[in-house]
Amino acid sequence: MREIAYNRQAAVRYANRWALGRNPDYYDFQGIGGDCTNFVSQCIYAGAGVMNFTPVFGWYYLSLSDRSPSWTGVEFLYDFLIGNLSVGPYAREVRRREVMPGDVVQLRFGRDNFQHTAIITSVSPRILVAAHSRDVLNMPLSRYDYDEIRFLHIDGVRTW
């Protein structure tokens, strides 16, 4: 296995292209729980170029019926990125001042679990994000009203 750089610019370009629309290559989960993590996974994939096809605990999308929970689930994406020691992108939780474009932000709104995932498109002078479910492009992160926030810095990608 070897490590490659995460292409942050490609992830942000993808976010800019599809934040206010839907890529027909992927199912739109809007009507069945929300499309936010699906969209962010697409962005990460644009920057990583590698999926992890490990059953159950990997990170991949082939179709609506053939995908990992981490592709579309907020908590599952967190668990994959933070715990991934195999193929695909990997991340660590960081403070606000450490994030970069192409990184991930997750929000909790008054429940026990985090419910929303967005991708960071800019950090200067303020953090801007793109997201689905409530489709936004380059929206200031400060416009969200949340109870808790966490930032995931993608450190790199492992490939064969």
CSV table of N, CA and C in Angstrom, one decimal:
chain,number,residue,atom,x,y,z
A,1,MET,N,0.8,-1.2,0.0
A,1,MET,CA,0.0,0.0,0.0
A,1,MET,C,0.9,1.2,0.0
A,2,ARG,N,0.5,2.3,-0.7
A,2,ARG,CA,1.2,3.5,-0.7
A,2,ARG,C,0.3,4.7,-0.4
A,3,GLU,N,0.9,5.8,0.0
A,3,GLU,CA,0.1,7.0,0.3
A,3,GLU,C,0.2,8.0,-0.8
A,4,ILE,N,-0.9,8.7,-1.1
A,4,ILE,CA,-0.9,9.7,-2.1
A,4,ILE,C,-1.6,11.0,-1.4
A,5,ALA,N,-1.4,12.1,-2.0
A,5,ALA,CA,-2.0,13.3,-1.5
A,5,ALA,C,-3.5,13.4,-1.9
A,6,TYR,N,-4.2,13.9,-1.0
A,6,TYR,CA,-5.6,14.2,-1.2
A,6,TYR,C,-5.7,15.5,-2.1
A,7,ASN,N,-6.4,15.4,-3.2
A,7,ASN,CA,-6.5,16.5,-4.1
A,7,ASN,C,-7.6,17.5,-3.7
A,8,ARG,N,-7.3,18.4,-2.8
A,8,ARG,CA,-8.3,19.3,-2.3
A,8,ARG,C,-9.0,20.2,-3.3
A,9,GLN,N,-8.2,20.6,-4.3
A,9,GLN,CA,-8.8,21.4,-5.4
A,9,GLN,C,-9.8,20.6,-6.2
A,10,ALA,N,-9.6,19.3,-6.4
A,10,ALA,CA,-10.5,18.5,-7.2
A,10,ALA,C,-11.8,18.3,-6.4
A,11,ALA,N,-11.7,18.2,-5.0
A,11,ALA,CA,-12.8,18.0,-4.2
A,11,ALA,C,-13.7,19.3,-4.2
A,12,VAL,N,-13.0,20.4,-4.1
A,12,VAL,CA,-13.7,21.7,-4.1
A,12,VAL,C,-14.3,22.0,-5.5
A,13,ARG,N,-13.6,21.7,-6.5
A,13,ARG,CA,-14.2,21.8,-7.9
A,13,ARG,C,-15.5,21.0,-8.0
A,14,TYR,N,-15.5,19.8,-7.5
A,14,TYR,CA,-16.6,18.9,-7.6
A,14,TYR,C,-17.8,19.6,-6.8
A,15,ALA,N,-17.5,20.1,-5.6
A,15,ALA,CA,-18.5,20.7,-4.7
A,15,ALA,C,-19.1,21.9,-5.5
A,16,ASN,N,-18.3,22.7,-6.1
A,16,ASN,CA,-18.7,23.9,-6.8
A,16,ASN,C,-19.6,23.5,-8.0
A,17,ARG,N,-19.3,22.4,-8.6
A,17,ARG,CA,-20.1,21.9,-9.8
A,17,ARG,C,-21.5,21.3,-9.4
A,18,TRP,N,-21.5,20.6,-8.3
A,18,TRP,CA,-22.7,19.8,-7.9
A,18,TRP,C,-23.5,20.2,-6.7
A,19,ALA,N,-23.0,21.3,-6.0
A,19,ALA,CA,-23.7,21.7,-4.7
A,19,ALA,C,-25.2,22.1,-5.0
A,20,LEU,N,-25.4,22.7,-6.1
A,20,LEU,CA,-26.8,23.2,-6.3
A,20,LEU,C,-27.5,22.3,-7.4
A,21,GLY,N,-27.0,21.1,-7.6
A,21,GLY,CA,-27.6,20.1,-8.5
A,21,GLY,C,-27.3,18.7,-8.0
A,22,ARG,N,-27.6,17.8,-8.9
A,22,ARG,CA,-27.3,16.4,-8.6
A,22,ARG,C,-26.6,15.7,-9.7
A,23,ASN,N,-25.5,15.0,-9.4
A,23,ASN,CA,-24.8,14.2,-10.4
A,23,ASN,C,-25.6,13.0,-10.7
A,24,PRO,N,-26.1,12.7,-11.9
A,24,PRO,CA,-26.9,11.6,-12.2
A,24,PRO,C,-26.3,10.2,-12.0
A,25,ASP,N,-25.0,10.2,-11.8
A,25,ASP,CA,-24.3,8.9,-11.5
A,25,ASP,C,-24.5,8.4,-10.1
A,26,TYR,N,-25.2,9.2,-9.2
A,26,TYR,CA,-25.4,8.9,-7.9
A,26,TYR,C,-26.9,9.0,-7.5
A,27,TYR,N,-27.4,8.2,-6.7
A,27,TYR,CA,-28.8,8.3,-6.3
A,27,TYR,C,-29.0,9.6,-5.4
A,28,ASP,N,-30.1,10.2,-5.5
A,28,ASP,CA,-30.4,11.4,-4.7
A,28,ASP,C,-31.2,10.9,-3.4
A,29,PHE,N,-30.5,11.0,-2.3
A,29,PHE,CA,-31.1,10.5,-1.0
A,29,PHE,C,-32.0,11.5,-0.3
A,30,GLN,N,-32.2,12.6,-1.0
A,30,GLN,CA,-33.0,13.7,-0.4
A,30,GLN,C,-34.3,13.2,0.2
A,31,GLY,N,-35.0,12.4,-0.5
A,31,GLY,CA,-36.4,12.0,0.0
A,31,GLY,C,-36.3,10.9,1.0
A,32,ILE,N,-35.2,10.3,1.3
A,32,ILE,CA,-35.1,9.2,2.3
A,32,ILE,C,-34.0,9.4,3.3
A,33,GLY,N,-34.1,10.6,3.9
A,33,GLY,CA,-33.2,10.9,5.0
A,33,GLY,C,-32.2,12.0,4.8
A,34,GLY,N,-32.0,12.4,3.6
A,34,GLY,CA,-31.1,13.5,3.3
A,34,GLY,C,-29.9,13.1,2.4
A,35,ASP,N,-29.4,14.0,1.7
A,35,ASP,CA,-28.3,13.8,0.7
A,35,ASP,C,-27.0,14.3,1.1
A,36,CYS,N,-26.9,14.9,2.3
A,36,CYS,CA,-25.7,15.6,2.7
A,36,CYS,C,-24.4,14.8,2.7
A,37,THR,N,-24.4,13.6,3.3
A,37,THR,CA,-23.2,12.8,3.4
A,37,THR,C,-22.9,12.2,2.1
A,38,ASN,N,-23.9,11.8,1.3
A,38,ASN,CA,-23.7,11.3,0.0
A,38,ASN,C,-23.0,12.3,-0.9
A,39,PHE,N,-23.4,13.6,-0.8
A,39,PHE,CA,-22.7,14.6,-1.6
A,39,PHE,C,-21.3,14.8,-1.1
A,40,VAL,N,-21.1,14.9,0.2
A,40,VAL,CA,-19.7,15.1,0.7
A,40,VAL,C,-18.8,13.9,0.3
A,41,SER,N,-19.4,12.7,0.4
A,41,SER,CA,-18.6,11.5,-0.1
A,41,SER,C,-18.2,11.6,-1.5
A,42,GLN,N,-19.1,12.1,-2.4
A,42,GLN,CA,-18.8,12.3,-3.8
A,42,GLN,C,-17.6,13.3,-3.9
A,43,CYS,N,-17.7,14.4,-3.1
A,43,CYS,CA,-16.6,15.4,-3.2
A,43,CYS,C,-15.3,14.8,-2.7
A,44,ILE,N,-15.3,14.0,-1.6
A,44,ILE,CA,-14.1,13.4,-1.1
A,44,ILE,C,-13.5,12.4,-2.2
A,45,TYR,N,-14.4,11.7,-2.8
A,45,TYR,CA,-14.0,10.7,-3.9
A,45,TYR,C,-13.3,11.5,-5.0
A,46,ALA,N,-13.9,12.6,-5.4
A,46,ALA,CA,-13.3,13.4,-6.5
A,46,ALA,C,-11.8,13.8,-6.1
A,47,GLY,N,-11.6,14.0,-4.8
A,47,GLY,CA,-10.2,14.4,-4.4
A,47,GLY,C,-9.3,13.2,-4.0
A,48,ALA,N,-9.9,12.0,-3.8
A,48,ALA,CA,-9.2,10.9,-3.4
A,48,ALA,C,-9.0,9.9,-4.6
A,49,GLY,N,-10.0,9.7,-5.4
A,49,GLY,CA,-9.9,8.8,-6.5
A,49,GLY,C,-9.9,7.3,-6.1
A,50,VAL,N,-10.1,7.0,-4.9
A,50,VAL,CA,-10.0,5.6,-4.4
A,50,VAL,C,-11.2,5.4,-3.4
A,51,MET,N,-11.9,4.2,-3.6
A,51,MET,CA,-12.9,3.8,-2.7
A,51,MET,C,-12.3,2.6,-1.9
A,52,ASN,N,-13.0,2.3,-0.8
A,52,ASN,CA,-12.6,1.1,0.0
A,52,ASN,C,-13.8,0.2,0.0
A,53,PHE,N,-13.6,-1.0,-0.7
A,53,PHE,CA,-14.7,-1.9,-0.9
A,53,PHE,C,-14.8,-3.0,0.2
A,54,THR,N,-14.3,-2.7,1.4
A,54,THR,CA,-14.4,-3.6,2.5
A,54,THR,C,-15.9,-3.7,2.9
A,55,PRO,N,-16.5,-4.9,2.9
A,55,PRO,CA,-17.9,-5.0,3.2
A,55,PRO,C,-18.2,-4.4,4.6
A,56,VAL,N,-19.3,-3.8,4.7
A,56,VAL,CA,-19.8,-3.1,5.9
A,56,VAL,C,-19.0,-1.9,6.4
A,57,PHE,N,-17.7,-2.1,6.6
A,57,PHE,CA,-16.9,-1.0,7.2
A,57,PHE,C,-16.1,-0.2,6.2
A,58,GLY,N,-16.2,-0.5,4.9
A,58,GLY,CA,-15.5,0.3,3.9
A,58,GLY,C,-16.2,1.6,3.6
A,59,TRP,N,-15.8,2.2,2.5
A,59,TRP,CA,-16.4,3.5,2.0
A,59,TRP,C,-16.5,3.4,0.5
A,60,TYR,N,-17.7,3.1,0.0
A,60,TYR,CA,-17.8,2.9,-1.4
A,60,TYR,C,-19.3,3.1,-1.9
A,61,TYR,N,-19.4,3.4,-3.2
A,61,TYR,CA,-20.8,3.5,-3.8
A,61,TYR,C,-20.7,2.9,-5.2
A,62,LEU,N,-21.5,1.9,-5.4
A,62,LEU,CA,-21.7,1.4,-6.7
A,62,LEU,C,-23.1,1.6,-7.3
A,63,SER,N,-24.1,1.6,-6.3
A,63,SER,CA,-25.5,1.9,-6.7
A,63,SER,C,-26.3,2.1,-5.4
A,64,LEU,N,-27.5,2.4,-5.5
A,64,LEU,CA,-28.4,2.6,-4.3
A,64,LEU,C,-28.3,1.3,-3.4
A,65,SER,N,-28.3,0.2,-4.0
A,65,SER,CA,-28.4,-1.1,-3.3
A,65,SER,C,-27.0,-1.7,-3.0
A,66,ASP,N,-25.9,-1.1,-3.5
A,66,ASP,CA,-24.6,-1.6,-3.3
A,66,ASP,C,-23.7,-0.4,-2.9
A,67,ARG,N,-23.7,-0.1,-1.6
A,67,ARG,CA,-22.9,1.0,-1.1
A,67,ARG,C,-22.7,0.7,0.4
A,68,SER,N,-21.7,1.4,0.9
A,68,SER,CA,-21.4,1.2,2.4
A,68,SER,C,-22.2,2.2,3.2
A,69,PRO,N,-22.4,1.9,4.4
A,69,PRO,CA,-23.1,2.8,5.3
A,69,PRO,C,-22.4,4.1,5.4
A,70,SER,N,-21.0,4.1,5.4
A,70,SER,CA,-20.2,5.3,5.5
A,70,SER,C,-20.4,6.3,4.3
A,71,TRP,N,-20.8,5.8,3.2
A,71,TRP,CA,-21.0,6.7,2.1
A,71,TRP,C,-22.1,7.7,2.3
A,72,THR,N,-23.2,7.3,3.0
A,72,THR,CA,-24.4,8.1,3.2
A,72,THR,C,-24.7,8.5,4.6
A,73,GLY,N,-24.1,7.9,5.6
A,73,GLY,CA,-24.4,8.1,7.0
A,73,GLY,C,-23.4,9.0,7.7
A,74,VAL,N,-23.9,10.0,8.4
A,74,VAL,CA,-23.0,11.0,9.0
A,74,VAL,C,-22.1,10.4,10.0
A,75,GLU,N,-22.6,9.6,11.0
A,75,GLU,CA,-21.7,9.0,12.0
A,75,GLU,C,-20.8,7.9,11.3
A,76,PHE,N,-21.3,7.2,10.4
A,76,PHE,CA,-20.5,6.1,9.7
A,76,PHE,C,-19.4,6.7,8.9
A,77,LEU,N,-19.6,7.9,8.2
A,77,LEU,CA,-18.5,8.5,7.5
A,77,LEU,C,-17.4,9.0,8.5
A,78,TYR,N,-17.8,9.6,9.6
A,78,TYR,CA,-16.9,9.9,10.7
A,78,TYR,C,-16.0,8.7,11.1
A,79,ASP,N,-16.7,7.6,11.4
A,79,ASP,CA,-16.0,6.4,11.9
A,79,ASP,C,-15.1,5.9,10.9
A,80,PHE,N,-15.5,5.9,9.6
A,80,PHE,CA,-14.6,5.5,8.5
A,80,PHE,C,-13.3,6.4,8.4
A,81,LEU,N,-13.6,7.7,8.3
A,81,LEU,CA,-12.4,8.6,8.0
A,81,LEU,C,-11.5,8.6,9.2
A,82,ILE,N,-12.0,8.6,10.4
A,82,ILE,CA,-11.1,8.6,11.6
A,82,ILE,C,-10.4,7.3,11.8
A,83,GLY,N,-11.1,6.2,11.5
A,83,GLY,CA,-10.5,4.9,11.8
A,83,GLY,C,-9.8,4.2,10.7
A,84,ASN,N,-9.9,4.7,9.5
A,84,ASN,CA,-9.4,4.0,8.3
A,84,ASN,C,-7.9,3.8,8.3
A,85,LEU,N,-7.5,2.6,8.4
A,85,LEU,CA,-6.1,2.2,8.3
A,85,LEU,C,-5.7,1.5,7.0
A,86,SER,N,-6.7,1.4,6.1
A,86,SER,CA,-6.6,0.7,4.9
A,86,SER,C,-6.7,1.6,3.7
A,87,VAL,N,-7.2,1.1,2.6
A,87,VAL,CA,-7.3,1.9,1.3
A,87,VAL,C,-8.4,3.0,1.5
A,88,GLY,N,-8.1,4.1,0.8
A,88,GLY,CA,-9.0,5.2,0.8
A,88,GLY,C,-8.6,6.4,1.7
A,89,PRO,N,-9.4,7.4,1.7
A,89,PRO,CA,-9.0,8.6,2.5
A,89,PRO,C,-9.1,8.4,4.0
A,90,TYR,N,-8.3,9.1,4.7
A,90,TYR,CA,-8.3,9.0,6.2
A,90,TYR,C,-8.1,10.4,6.7
A,91,ALA,N,-8.7,10.6,7.9
A,91,ALA,CA,-8.7,12.0,8.5
A,91,ALA,C,-8.5,11.9,10.0
A,92,ARG,N,-8.4,13.1,10.6
A,92,ARG,CA,-8.3,13.3,12.0
A,92,ARG,C,-9.2,14.5,12.4
A,93,GLU,N,-9.7,14.4,13.6
A,93,GLU,CA,-10.5,15.6,14.1
A,93,GLU,C,-9.5,16.7,14.5
A,94,VAL,N,-9.8,17.9,14.0
A,94,VAL,CA,-9.0,19.1,14.3
A,94,VAL,C,-9.8,20.3,14.8
A,95,ARG,N,-9.1,21.3,15.2
A,95,ARG,CA,-9.7,22.5,15.6
A,95,ARG,C,-10.0,23.4,14.4
A,96,ARG,N,-10.9,24.3,14.5
A,96,ARG,CA,-11.4,25.2,13.5
A,96,ARG,C,-10.2,25.8,12.7
A,97,ARG,N,-9.2,26.3,13.4
A,97,ARG,CA,-8.1,27.0,12.7
A,97,ARG,C,-7.2,26.1,11.9
A,98,GLU,N,-7.4,24.8,12.0
A,98,GLU,CA,-6.6,23.8,11.3
A,98,GLU,C,-7.2,23.3,10.0
A,99,VAL,N,-8.4,23.7,9.7
A,99,VAL,CA,-9.1,23.2,8.5
A,99,VAL,C,-8.6,23.8,7.2
A,100,MET,N,-8.8,23.1,6.1
A,100,MET,CA,-8.4,23.6,4.8
A,100,MET,C,-9.6,23.3,3.8
A,101,PRO,N,-9.6,23.9,2.7
A,101,PRO,CA,-10.6,23.6,1.7
A,101,PRO,C,-10.5,22.1,1.3
A,102,GLY,N,-11.7,21.5,1.2
A,102,GLY,CA,-11.7,20.0,0.9
A,102,GLY,C,-11.9,19.2,2.2
A,103,ASP,N,-11.8,19.8,3.4
A,103,ASP,CA,-12.0,19.1,4.6
A,103,ASP,C,-13.5,19.1,4.9
A,104,VAL,N,-13.9,18.3,5.9
A,104,VAL,CA,-15.3,18.0,6.2
A,104,VAL,C,-15.7,18.7,7.6
A,105,VAL,N,-16.9,19.2,7.6
A,105,VAL,CA,-17.5,19.7,8.9
A,105,VAL,C,-18.8,18.9,9.1
A,106,GLN,N,-19.0,18.5,10.4
A,106,GLN,CA,-20.2,17.8,10.8
A,106,GLN,C,-20.9,18.6,11.9
A,107,LEU,N,-22.2,18.6,11.9
A,107,LEU,CA,-23.0,19.4,12.8
A,107,LEU,C,-24.0,18.5,13.6
A,108,ARG,N,-24.2,18.9,14.8
A,108,ARG,CA,-25.2,18.2,15.6
A,108,ARG,C,-26.2,19.3,16.0
A,109,PHE,N,-27.5,19.0,15.8
A,109,PHE,CA,-28.6,19.9,16.1
A,109,PHE,C,-29.5,19.3,17.2
A,110,GLY,N,-29.1,19.4,18.4
A,110,GLY,CA,-30.0,19.1,19.5
A,110,GLY,C,-30.3,17.6,19.8
A,111,ARG,N,-29.7,16.7,19.1
A,111,ARG,CA,-30.0,15.3,19.3
A,111,ARG,C,-28.7,14.7,19.8
A,112,ASP,N,-28.7,13.4,20.1
A,112,ASP,CA,-27.5,12.7,20.5
A,112,ASP,C,-26.4,12.5,19.5
A,113,ASN,N,-26.9,12.4,18.2
A,113,ASN,CA,-25.9,12.1,17.1
A,113,ASN,C,-25.8,13.3,16.2
A,114,PHE,N,-24.6,13.4,15.5
A,114,PHE,CA,-24.5,14.4,14.5
A,114,PHE,C,-25.4,14.1,13.3
A,115,GLN,N,-26.0,15.1,12.7
A,115,GLN,CA,-27.0,14.9,11.6
A,115,GLN,C,-26.6,15.5,10.3
A,116,HIS,N,-25.6,16.3,10.2
A,116,HIS,CA,-25.3,17.0,9.0
A,116,HIS,C,-23.8,17.0,8.6
A,117,THR,N,-23.5,16.8,7.3
A,117,THR,CA,-22.2,16.9,6.8
A,117,THR,C,-22.1,17.9,5.7
A,118,ALA,N,-21.0,18.7,5.7
A,118,ALA,CA,-20.8,19.6,4.7
A,118,ALA,C,-19.3,19.6,4.3
A,119,ILE,N,-19.0,20.1,3.2
A,119,ILE,CA,-17.6,20.2,2.7
A,119,ILE,C,-17.1,21.7,2.8
A,120,ILE,N,-15.9,21.9,3.2
A,120,ILE,CA,-15.4,23.2,3.3
A,120,ILE,C,-14.8,23.6,1.9
A,121,THR,N,-15.3,24.8,1.4
A,121,THR,CA,-14.9,25.2,0.1
A,121,THR,C,-13.9,26.4,0.2
A,122,SER,N,-13.8,27.1,1.3
A,122,SER,CA,-12.9,28.2,1.5
A,122,SER,C,-12.7,28.4,3.0
A,123,VAL,N,-11.5,28.9,3.4
A,123,VAL,CA,-11.3,29.2,4.8
A,123,VAL,C,-10.8,30.6,5.1
A,124,SER,N,-10.8,31.4,4.0
A,124,SER,CA,-10.3,32.8,4.2
A,124,SER,C,-11.2,33.8,3.5
A,125,PRO,N,-11.6,34.8,4.2
A,125,PRO,CA,-11.3,35.1,5.6
A,125,PRO,C,-12.2,34.3,6.6
A,126,ARG,N,-13.3,33.7,6.1
A,126,ARG,CA,-14.1,32.9,7.0
A,126,ARG,C,-14.4,31.5,6.3
A,127,ILE,N,-14.9,30.6,7.1
A,127,ILE,CA,-15.1,29.3,6.5
A,127,ILE,C,-16.4,29.3,5.8
A,128,LEU,N,-16.3,28.8,4.5
A,128,LEU,CA,-17.5,28.7,3.6
A,128,LEU,C,-17.7,27.2,3.3
A,129,VAL,N,-18.9,26.8,3.2
A,129,VAL,CA,-19.2,25.4,2.9
A,129,VAL,C,-20.2,25.2,1.8
A,130,ALA,N,-20.2,23.9,1.3
A,130,ALA,CA,-21.2,23.5,0.3
A,130,ALA,C,-21.8,22.3,0.9
A,131,ALA,N,-23.1,22.1,0.6
A,131,ALA,CA,-23.8,21.0,1.2
A,131,ALA,C,-25.1,20.7,0.4
A,132,HIS,N,-25.6,19.5,0.6
A,132,HIS,CA,-26.9,19.1,0.1
A,132,HIS,C,-27.9,18.9,1.3
A,133,SER,N,-29.1,18.6,1.0
A,133,SER,CA,-30.3,18.5,1.8
A,133,SER,C,-30.9,19.9,1.9
A,134,ARG,N,-30.2,20.8,2.4
A,134,ARG,CA,-30.5,22.2,2.1
A,134,ARG,C,-29.4,22.7,1.3
A,135,ASP,N,-29.6,22.7,0.0
A,135,ASP,CA,-28.5,22.9,-1.0
A,135,ASP,C,-27.9,24.3,-0.8
A,136,VAL,N,-26.6,24.3,-0.5
A,136,VAL,CA,-25.9,25.6,-0.4
A,136,VAL,C,-24.5,25.5,-1.1
A,137,LEU,N,-24.0,26.6,-1.6
A,137,LEU,CA,-22.7,26.7,-2.2
A,137,LEU,C,-22.0,28.0,-1.6
A,138,ASN,N,-20.9,27.8,-1.0
A,138,ASN,CA,-20.1,28.9,-0.4
A,138,ASN,C,-20.9,29.7,0.6
A,139,MET,N,-21.6,29.0,1.4
A,139,MET,CA,-22.3,29.6,2.5
A,139,MET,C,-21.4,29.7,3.7
A,140,PRO,N,-21.5,30.9,4.4
A,140,PRO,CA,-20.7,31.0,5.6
A,140,PRO,C,-21.1,29.9,6.7
A,141,LEU,N,-20.2,29.2,7.2
A,141,LEU,CA,-20.5,28.2,8.2
A,141,LEU,C,-21.2,28.9,9.4
A,142,SER,N,-21.0,30.1,9.7
A,142,SER,CA,-21.6,30.8,10.8
A,142,SER,C,-23.1,31.0,10.6
A,143,ARG,N,-23.7,30.7,9.4
A,143,ARG,CA,-25.1,30.8,9.2
A,143,ARG,C,-25.9,29.6,9.8
A,144,TYR,N,-25.2,28.5,10.1
A,144,TYR,CA,-25.8,27.4,10.7
A,144,TYR,C,-26.0,27.6,12.2
A,145,ASP,N,-27.1,27.2,12.7
A,145,ASP,CA,-27.4,27.2,14.1
A,145,ASP,C,-27.3,25.8,14.6
A,146,TYR,N,-26.2,25.5,15.3
A,146,TYR,CA,-26.0,24.1,15.7
A,146,TYR,C,-25.6,24.0,17.2
A,147,ASP,N,-25.7,22.8,17.7
A,147,ASP,CA,-25.4,22.6,19.1
A,147,ASP,C,-23.9,22.1,19.3
A,148,GLU,N,-23.4,21.4,18.3
A,148,GLU,CA,-22.0,21.0,18.4
A,148,GLU,C,-21.5,20.8,17.0
A,149,ILE,N,-20.1,21.0,16.9
A,149,ILE,CA,-19.5,21.0,15.6
A,149,ILE,C,-18.2,20.2,15.7
A,150,ARG,N,-17.8,19.5,14.6
A,150,ARG,CA,-16.5,18.8,14.6
A,150,ARG,C,-16.0,19.0,13.1
A,151,PHE,N,-14.7,19.1,13.1
A,151,PHE,CA,-14.0,19.3,11.8
A,151,PHE,C,-13.1,18.1,11.6
A,152,LEU,N,-13.1,17.6,10.3
A,152,LEU,CA,-12.3,16.4,9.9
A,152,LEU,C,-11.3,16.9,8.9
A,153,HIS,N,-10.0,16.8,9.2
A,153,HIS,CA,-9.0,17.2,8.2
A,153,HIS,C,-8.5,15.9,7.5
A,154,ILE,N,-8.7,15.9,6.2
A,154,ILE,CA,-8.3,14.7,5.5
A,154,ILE,C,-6.8,14.8,5.3
A,155,ASP,N,-6.0,13.9,5.9
A,155,ASP,CA,-4.6,13.9,5.9
A,155,ASP,C,-4.0,13.3,4.6
A,156,GLY,N,-4.7,12.4,4.0
A,156,GLY,CA,-4.2,11.7,2.8
A,156,GLY,C,-5.1,10.6,2.3
A,157,VAL,N,-4.5,9.8,1.4
A,157,VAL,CA,-5.3,8.7,0.8
A,157,VAL,C,-4.3,7.5,0.6
A,158,ARG,N,-4.8,6.3,1.0
A,158,ARG,CA,-4.0,5.1,0.8
A,158,ARG,C,-4.5,4.4,-0.4
A,159,THR,N,-3.6,3.9,-1.2
A,159,THR,CA,-4.0,3.1,-2.4
A,159,THR,C,-3.0,1.9,-2.6
A,160,TRP,N,-3.4,1.1,-3.5
A,160,TRP,CA,-2.5,-0.1,-3.8
A,160,TRP,C,-1.4,0.2,-4.7
